[in-house]
XYZ file of C-alpha atoms in Angstrom:
542
model
C 38.521 -66.474 33.025
C 36.138 -69.659 32.704
C 32.335 -69.299 32.405
C 30.518 -70.167 35.449
C 28.825 -73.659 35.715
C 25.065 -74.302 35.668
C 25.425 -74.873 39.566
C 27.134 -71.538 39.961
C 24.422 -69.844 37.884
C 21.900 -71.430 39.845
C 23.392 -70.127 43.005
C 23.650 -66.569 41.692
C 20.021 -66.630 40.663
C 19.037 -67.912 44.175
C 20.901 -65.180 45.719
C 19.078 -62.702 43.597
C 15.685 -64.162 44.557
C 16.722 -64.139 48.157
C 17.658 -60.553 48.154
C 14.544 -59.426 46.162
C 12.102 -61.116 48.765
C 14.003 -59.810 51.918
C 14.567 -56.114 50.947
C 13.202 -53.382 48.707
C 15.861 -51.578 46.784
C 15.268 -47.823 46.237
C 14.995 -46.694 42.794
C 18.149 -44.716 42.609
C 19.895 -48.041 43.596
C 18.287 -50.553 41.466
C 19.416 -51.520 37.774
C 16.402 -51.546 35.291
C 15.854 -54.407 33.141
C 17.282 -52.582 30.248
C 20.674 -52.491 32.044
C 20.692 -48.601 32.337
C 20.983 -47.465 35.912
C 19.475 -44.374 37.322
C 21.641 -41.145 37.415
C 22.479 -41.643 41.145
C 23.698 -45.235 40.651
C 25.671 -44.461 37.488
C 27.702 -41.827 39.472
C 28.818 -44.606 41.889
C 29.569 -47.387 39.534
C 32.463 -47.975 37.297
C 32.208 -49.768 33.871
C 35.501 -51.504 33.409
C 35.278 -54.651 35.291
C 36.940 -57.951 34.209
C 34.686 -58.544 31.404
C 34.323 -55.148 29.979
C 38.065 -54.735 30.120
C 38.833 -57.819 28.252
C 36.280 -57.169 25.625
C 37.706 -53.735 25.079
C 41.341 -55.155 24.704
C 40.318 -57.985 22.246
C 38.056 -55.762 20.048
C 40.630 -52.998 19.880
C 43.722 -55.361 19.273
C 41.576 -57.091 16.558
C 42.190 -53.984 14.489
C 45.592 -55.282 13.753
C 44.475 -57.826 11.027
C 41.858 -55.531 9.960
C 44.213 -52.517 9.376
C 46.755 -55.053 7.930
C 44.321 -56.283 5.499
C 42.916 -52.900 4.349
C 46.298 -51.195 3.987
C 48.243 -53.911 2.371
C 47.809 -52.113 -0.982
C 49.898 -49.307 0.275
C 53.191 -51.604 -0.495
C 51.865 -52.406 -4.031
C 53.729 -50.036 -6.042
C 57.610 -49.995 -5.576
C 59.468 -47.052 -4.789
C 60.892 -44.885 -7.517
C 64.500 -45.850 -6.573
C 63.667 -49.487 -7.026
C 62.025 -48.874 -10.457
C 65.118 -47.088 -11.558
C 67.360 -49.873 -10.334
C 65.649 -53.082 -10.121
C 68.822 -54.847 -8.499
C 67.896 -53.797 -5.161
C 65.047 -56.286 -4.869
C 66.124 -57.284 -1.307
C 65.457 -53.610 -0.089
C 62.102 -53.395 -1.480
C 58.689 -55.105 -0.592
C 58.085 -57.884 -2.940
C 54.266 -57.065 -3.531
C 51.705 -58.848 -5.592
C 52.056 -56.067 -8.295
C 55.482 -57.297 -8.654
C 54.414 -60.967 -8.805
C 52.104 -60.051 -11.471
C 54.699 -58.146 -13.479
C 52.464 -54.981 -13.482
C 54.974 -52.834 -11.279
C 56.719 -49.529 -12.334
C 54.266 -48.902 -15.026
C 51.650 -46.641 -13.259
C 49.500 -49.865 -13.920
C 45.816 -49.405 -13.179
C 45.805 -52.789 -11.422
C 47.193 -50.908 -8.246
C 44.262 -48.333 -8.176
C 41.857 -51.184 -9.288
C 42.868 -53.620 -6.417
C 42.772 -50.645 -3.831
C 39.349 -49.483 -4.955
C 38.138 -53.197 -5.002
C 39.036 -53.592 -1.276
C 37.273 -50.316 -0.406
C 34.106 -51.253 -2.516
C 34.060 -54.581 -0.446
C 34.522 -52.609 2.686
C 31.480 -50.405 1.755
C 29.245 -53.340 1.050
C 30.270 -55.111 4.396
C 29.599 -51.909 6.350
C 26.112 -51.635 4.758
C 25.021 -55.075 5.304
C 26.707 -55.712 8.497
C 24.736 -52.916 10.196
C 21.383 -54.774 9.175
C 22.818 -58.171 10.055
C 23.869 -57.002 13.493
C 20.603 -55.334 14.263
C 18.604 -58.170 13.163
C 20.684 -61.283 14.301
C 22.978 -59.897 16.978
C 26.192 -58.215 17.491
C 28.566 -61.035 18.448
C 27.802 -63.271 15.197
C 28.859 -60.467 12.919
C 31.941 -59.478 14.898
C 33.116 -63.288 15.022
C 32.249 -63.864 11.507
C 33.916 -60.876 10.002
C 37.117 -62.072 11.708
C 36.720 -65.432 10.345
C 36.493 -64.155 6.796
C 39.404 -61.811 7.568
C 41.449 -64.896 8.536
C 40.204 -66.915 5.521
C 40.783 -64.119 2.994
C 44.411 -63.501 3.932
C 45.037 -67.411 4.053
C 43.850 -67.579 0.512
C 45.713 -64.679 -0.697
C 49.111 -66.217 0.547
C 48.363 -69.380 -1.125
C 46.922 -68.379 -4.678
C 47.313 -64.595 -4.770
C 50.400 -64.595 -7.010
C 49.120 -67.211 -9.480
C 45.559 -65.949 -10.196
C 45.179 -62.229 -10.166
C 41.398 -62.387 -11.061
C 40.886 -64.761 -8.123
C 42.905 -62.582 -5.883
C 40.960 -59.271 -6.815
C 37.835 -61.396 -5.744
C 39.318 -62.199 -2.503
C 40.303 -58.600 -1.884
C 36.818 -57.807 -2.216
C 35.660 -60.269 0.346
C 38.429 -59.232 2.481
C 37.352 -55.575 2.340
C 33.809 -56.684 3.034
C 34.826 -58.417 6.123
C 36.979 -55.451 7.505
C 34.349 -52.925 6.737
C 31.684 -55.076 8.725
C 33.984 -55.592 11.664
C 34.607 -51.828 11.964
C 30.850 -51.233 12.018
C 29.810 -53.730 14.782
C 32.772 -53.970 17.187
C 32.278 -50.303 18.788
C 28.493 -51.044 19.247
C 29.117 -54.366 20.905
C 31.580 -52.529 23.169
C 29.608 -49.473 24.026
C 26.454 -51.355 24.788
C 28.293 -52.807 27.608
C 28.993 -49.590 29.165
C 26.866 -47.009 31.057
C 28.933 -44.028 31.404
C 29.595 -41.342 28.803
C 33.130 -40.905 30.056
C 33.791 -44.704 29.482
C 32.588 -44.430 26.022
C 34.961 -41.643 25.380
C 37.652 -43.759 26.781
C 36.785 -46.550 24.264
C 36.909 -44.514 21.212
C 39.932 -42.642 22.338
C 41.945 -45.740 22.357
C 40.698 -47.110 19.184
C 42.776 -49.887 17.891
C 43.033 -48.447 14.277
C 46.312 -46.572 14.929
C 47.919 -49.522 16.424
C 46.793 -51.384 13.310
C 48.483 -49.016 11.182
C 51.787 -49.545 13.068
C 51.254 -53.353 12.997
C 50.862 -53.220 9.109
C 54.018 -51.300 8.874
C 55.902 -53.570 11.134
C 54.812 -56.780 9.344
C 55.516 -55.174 5.919
C 58.891 -54.129 7.060
C 59.444 -57.369 8.689
C 58.441 -59.769 5.868
C 59.215 -57.733 2.572
C 57.210 -60.340 0.818
C 53.395 -60.258 0.134
C 53.056 -64.169 0.787
C 54.552 -64.045 4.195
C 52.761 -60.764 4.789
C 49.234 -62.321 4.373
C 50.161 -65.510 6.110
C 51.031 -63.448 9.208
C 47.898 -61.333 9.018
C 45.933 -64.468 8.565
C 47.332 -66.201 11.554
C 46.792 -63.116 13.649
C 43.074 -62.792 12.454
C 42.430 -66.484 13.359
C 44.066 -66.023 16.951
C 41.637 -63.136 17.457
C 38.580 -64.955 16.064
C 39.078 -67.761 18.484
C 39.632 -65.452 21.453
C 36.380 -63.305 20.589
C 34.431 -66.519 20.223
C 35.669 -67.801 23.711
C 35.520 -64.579 25.807
C 32.697 -62.371 24.354
C 29.011 -62.479 24.820
C 26.091 -60.990 23.097
C 24.932 -57.425 23.931
C 22.349 -57.549 26.566
C 20.661 -54.377 25.291
C 20.122 -56.065 22.059
C 18.894 -59.322 23.600
C 16.430 -57.175 25.883
C 15.294 -55.031 22.957
C 14.422 -58.250 20.861
C 12.584 -59.727 24.047
C 15.098 -62.443 24.640
C 14.865 -61.912 28.384
C 15.923 -65.298 29.658
C 19.014 -65.283 27.440
C 19.808 -61.727 28.476
C 19.474 -62.901 32.118
C 21.889 -65.649 31.698
C 24.491 -63.629 29.867
C 24.201 -61.095 32.790
C 24.812 -63.760 35.404
C 27.850 -65.064 33.457
C 29.349 -61.555 33.194
C 28.682 -60.932 36.882
C 30.295 -64.258 37.783
C 33.452 -63.566 35.731
C 33.811 -60.093 37.082
C 33.453 -61.495 40.791
C 35.930 -64.386 40.094
C 38.572 -61.887 38.714
C 37.633 -59.489 41.658
C 38.553 -62.388 44.266
C 41.877 -63.090 42.673
C 43.165 -59.557 42.640
C 44.753 -57.965 45.869
C 42.445 -55.946 47.803
C 44.137 -52.635 46.617
C 43.498 -53.566 42.996
C 40.029 -54.764 43.250
C 37.645 -53.158 40.869
C 34.524 -53.373 43.186
C 33.944 -54.141 46.720
C 30.572 -55.697 45.941
C 29.026 -57.389 42.973
C 27.150 -55.127 40.762
C 23.228 -55.131 40.821
C 22.129 -58.099 38.944
C 19.083 -58.604 36.545
C 16.285 -60.860 37.754
C 17.131 -64.434 37.801
C 15.590 -66.893 35.212
C 13.070 -68.266 37.920
C 12.187 -64.582 38.999
C 11.466 -63.710 35.367
C 9.222 -66.799 35.025
C 7.380 -65.895 38.341
C 6.999 -62.195 37.415
C 5.635 -62.860 33.919
C 2.937 -64.929 35.564
C 1.807 -62.390 38.001
C 2.313 -59.281 35.919
C 1.608 -59.874 32.228
C 3.053 -56.253 31.354
C 6.477 -57.395 32.585
C 7.188 -58.889 29.155
C 7.794 -56.279 26.595
C 5.470 -56.492 23.554
C 7.048 -57.449 20.235
C 9.301 -54.527 19.036
C 8.925 -52.983 15.750
C 11.381 -53.902 13.198
C 12.941 -50.871 11.530
C 14.718 -50.515 8.129
C 17.069 -48.074 6.731
C 14.261 -45.993 5.330
C 13.079 -45.249 8.838
C 16.405 -43.433 9.503
C 15.231 -40.750 7.179
C 11.570 -40.368 8.254
C 12.362 -38.696 11.571
C 13.842 -35.292 11.533
C 15.685 -35.947 14.861
C 17.459 -38.879 13.244
C 17.840 -37.725 9.651
C 19.477 -34.162 10.447
C 22.528 -35.529 12.424
C 22.735 -38.622 10.164
C 23.133 -36.675 7.166
C 25.703 -34.519 8.864
C 27.591 -37.309 9.968
C 27.521 -38.992 6.510
C 29.421 -36.054 5.185
C 31.769 -35.916 7.991
C 32.519 -39.611 7.875
C 32.932 -39.394 4.033
C 35.221 -36.194 3.970
C 37.241 -37.515 6.891
C 37.821 -40.845 5.138
C 38.827 -39.364 1.742
C 41.443 -37.329 3.721
C 42.746 -39.895 5.868
C 42.964 -42.693 3.237
C 44.224 -40.237 0.734
C 47.228 -39.650 2.913
C 47.475 -43.569 3.817
C 47.651 -44.314 -0.087
C 50.124 -41.557 -0.867
C 52.439 -42.666 2.035
C 54.897 -43.803 -0.434
C 54.883 -40.408 -2.183
C 55.930 -38.548 0.964
C 59.610 -37.748 1.346
C 61.119 -40.613 3.301
C 60.712 -44.306 4.145
C 57.208 -45.526 3.400
C 57.319 -48.033 6.312
C 58.470 -45.275 8.793
C 55.997 -42.822 7.381
C 53.161 -45.105 8.096
C 54.269 -46.188 11.535
C 54.956 -42.501 12.343
C 51.210 -41.838 11.131
C 49.888 -44.681 13.421
C 52.049 -43.498 16.496
C 50.966 -39.867 16.038
C 47.447 -40.730 15.520
C 47.403 -42.905 18.723
C 48.908 -40.124 20.870
C 46.608 -37.332 19.686
C 43.664 -39.866 19.543
C 43.877 -40.028 23.367
C 43.547 -36.393 23.854
C 39.710 -36.502 23.777
C 39.674 -38.722 26.729
C 42.111 -36.658 28.575
C 40.269 -33.424 28.120
C 36.811 -34.892 28.487
C 36.339 -33.888 32.237
C 36.461 -30.188 30.937
C 35.275 -30.303 27.536
C 32.409 -31.791 25.687
C 32.141 -33.267 22.278
C 31.783 -30.333 20.293
C 34.876 -28.120 21.247
C 36.953 -31.342 20.717
C 35.853 -32.159 17.204
C 35.821 -28.242 16.239
C 39.467 -27.863 17.418
C 40.493 -31.153 15.650
C 38.859 -30.409 12.265
C 40.225 -26.874 12.484
C 43.723 -27.897 13.037
C 43.434 -30.478 10.272
C 42.304 -27.868 7.919
C 44.967 -25.395 8.904
C 47.732 -28.095 8.040
C 46.062 -29.074 4.849
C 46.178 -25.368 3.689
C 49.710 -25.081 4.898
C 50.603 -28.186 2.979
C 48.882 -26.762 -0.246
C 50.728 -23.384 0.137
C 54.128 -25.290 0.584
C 53.631 -27.391 -2.610
C 52.058 -24.610 -4.742
C 53.397 -21.376 -3.538
C 56.850 -22.349 -2.279
C 57.625 -25.441 -4.301
C 58.702 -27.665 -1.356
C 57.037 -30.923 -2.678
C 60.287 -32.846 -2.001
C 61.048 -31.220 1.247
C 60.699 -32.840 4.877
C 58.347 -30.121 5.739
C 55.710 -31.862 3.577
C 56.148 -35.182 5.451
C 55.693 -33.312 8.704
C 52.524 -31.542 7.500
C 51.099 -34.726 5.774
C 51.592 -36.606 9.219
C 49.973 -33.651 11.284
C 46.975 -33.781 8.932
C 46.332 -37.420 9.547
C 47.048 -37.161 13.192
C 44.928 -34.112 13.820
C 42.130 -36.008 12.135
C 42.137 -38.836 14.719
C 40.213 -36.943 17.589
C 37.728 -36.175 14.758
C 37.398 -39.752 14.121
C 36.837 -40.600 17.685
C 34.152 -37.997 18.120
C 32.549 -39.034 14.764
C 32.280 -42.665 16.031
C 31.084 -41.542 19.387
C 28.281 -39.438 17.813
C 27.251 -42.347 15.682
C 26.565 -44.335 18.596
C 25.183 -41.729 21.047
C 22.983 -39.684 18.586
C 20.746 -42.819 17.586
C 18.404 -45.103 19.661
C 19.100 -48.722 20.185
C 16.610 -50.099 17.461
C 18.440 -48.240 14.766
C 21.971 -47.533 16.227
C 23.751 -50.269 14.311
C 22.003 -49.310 11.089
C 23.030 -45.583 11.560
C 26.586 -46.457 12.277
C 26.448 -48.863 9.188
C 25.356 -45.905 6.980
C 27.865 -43.681 8.564
C 30.546 -46.439 7.822
C 29.365 -46.613 4.354
C 30.024 -42.862 3.975
C 33.410 -43.571 5.233
C 34.140 -46.564 2.865
C 32.692 -44.375 0.094
C 35.370 -41.899 0.810
C 38.082 -44.531 1.066
C 36.885 -45.849 -2.286
C 37.201 -42.270 -4.020
C 40.686 -41.453 -2.289
C 42.907 -43.650 -4.289
C 41.380 -42.178 -7.619
C 42.039 -38.709 -6.148
C 45.618 -39.513 -5.445
C 45.995 -41.292 -8.761
C 44.617 -38.116 -10.541
C 47.867 -36.351 -9.374
C 49.562 -37.861 -12.445
C 47.759 -35.296 -14.613
C 47.239 -32.591 -12.033
C 50.124 -32.528 -9.696
C 49.291 -32.433 -5.985
C 45.550 -31.605 -6.874
C 44.350 -33.896 -4.008
C 45.831 -31.544 -1.408
C 43.596 -28.756 -2.450
C 40.619 -30.966 -2.468
C 41.610 -32.186 0.996
C 41.669 -28.650 2.381
C 38.499 -27.707 0.832
C 36.757 -30.766 2.131
C 37.949 -30.147 5.867
C 36.937 -26.392 5.680
C 33.336 -27.672 4.638
C 33.388 -30.189 7.447
C 34.450 -27.419 10.004
C 31.135 -25.407 9.119
C 28.978 -28.612 9.258
C 30.436 -29.561 12.779
C 29.786 -25.986 14.132
C 26.385 -25.703 12.794
C 24.695 -29.237 13.204
C 26.349 -31.333 16.034
C 24.792 -31.161 19.623
C 26.483 -31.616 22.905
C 26.007 -35.335 24.226
C 28.542 -35.248 27.099
C 27.082 -37.111 30.084
C 23.780 -37.936 28.104
C 22.491 -41.696 28.537
C 22.267 -43.637 25.253
C 18.784 -43.156 23.837
C 16.771 -46.545 23.985
C 14.138 -45.355 21.728
C 13.031 -42.607 19.335
C 10.880 -41.162 22.108
C 14.025 -40.413 24.122
C 15.217 -38.285 21.289
C 12.021 -36.324 21.456
C 12.291 -36.016 25.225
C 15.831 -34.886 24.765
C 14.864 -32.189 22.160
C 12.100 -30.948 24.437
C 14.485 -30.455 27.269
C 16.772 -28.509 24.992
C 13.882 -26.301 23.940
C 12.924 -25.680 27.478
C 16.436 -24.656 28.358
C 16.454 -22.266 25.419
C 13.076 -20.598 26.508
C 14.438 -20.296 30.051
C 17.627 -18.599 28.739
C 15.446 -16.316 26.650
C 13.166 -15.370 29.566
C 16.368 -14.634 31.796
C 17.633 -12.192 28.896
C 14.157 -10.536 28.760
C 14.229 -9.977 32.469
C 17.709 -8.788 32.539
C 16.999 -6.251 29.714
C 13.934 -5.115 31.583
C 16.048 -4.704 34.844
């Protein structure tokens, strides 16, 4: 869908001016300048119009080159059958480790490259959160996809000839992927108003699809050079689509006082939505009338002249230190840091040991992705009846149960080569997917707009640190057989306690715009507790 012309924008703006001068819109029907409608209006609106739907599809499908880049090292070490009989080279993935002649030796290069990717992802997650809060969401999203395309292209060209250069490229590639994973969700969620819509977005995360993509490309190419070339082309295509179809977050623009630019972006989004609506048959139209629009550029100018308070004063710039100064931010942030780290250790631990599980590594990885996609959609299906807390408690509890069953099967029953181990391993990773969904949702819903991306960045740093530690833990099984399974079970058990004791319920709560919103929410919670206490006392007296 093409962007509107300047004439169309002027026409839309004029329509808004005329409407504003001829009628007074009641408070429950008007959209505030920060893009958040009142509760009554929110109940009548839908979030997924043409622009929001296209942004959702593109940002989630773009996980394919991201997952393909981060999981490329799962194919590094050849199978035991190949190492015992190297003549079957056509049946094995010709990895960079084979090109460097470092395969079948338990080479530290395998763990080194994997850890380099995850270290880069940690740096990328941390830096992108700051950059996206300071310079905008879209530049970081598009920029990280550009780096993903360039990194894979360089690996396809020089990866086999220069191991040291390849390791450096893997670090940059990891940074790009880590940065994308931080910022794409914020860009999407800040275009939505309803809590159920946010649940839908995280429930259909593109990571499981990216896992299946990585398995499919690996199985289809069976060669490191062709693999990275395909991933590079995929990333380049998504880079062009993201640049052409996405806009900067209106919430971010308004918070930084770019009111005219925010108004122009809103008009473009409304124009695209209305054009798509006009093309669709009446039964498929997503809206009968255009959504309420923000004030036009001319209206903004006039109101700023007559009402000096219309423009917001310059907003304070926050740093990462501010995240730990406020108790209402610090407590859930520390809990989320642990949950992201523990979940990442468990998930990536199974990703990197996919070749150790009984069966074909490509089939196992694809099955992991398919199961994660299926179970990951459950939070959305049950969200009309269940809140965030019961979903994440059930998910972590099931994963912990499967992990302990895995440990008992290996250490107690000696079933390390049995197909039961593969099933339990797949179930642990799949059961963790609803946990990931709620973790990501909490990382966006528990923190106000000025620090939201930095909070998500820290959470993703914890996730990347977990993924950095995971390969070392798996590698340690050379000395302590299957010790990583016991560690996974313990981590999940602790996470279950943290989830039960710390996380609040955020279902149907609007995104906090400032720290004062958190204070108000906490005050409402205290009032509810006091009312329940009074009711109990009255009941006891009666």
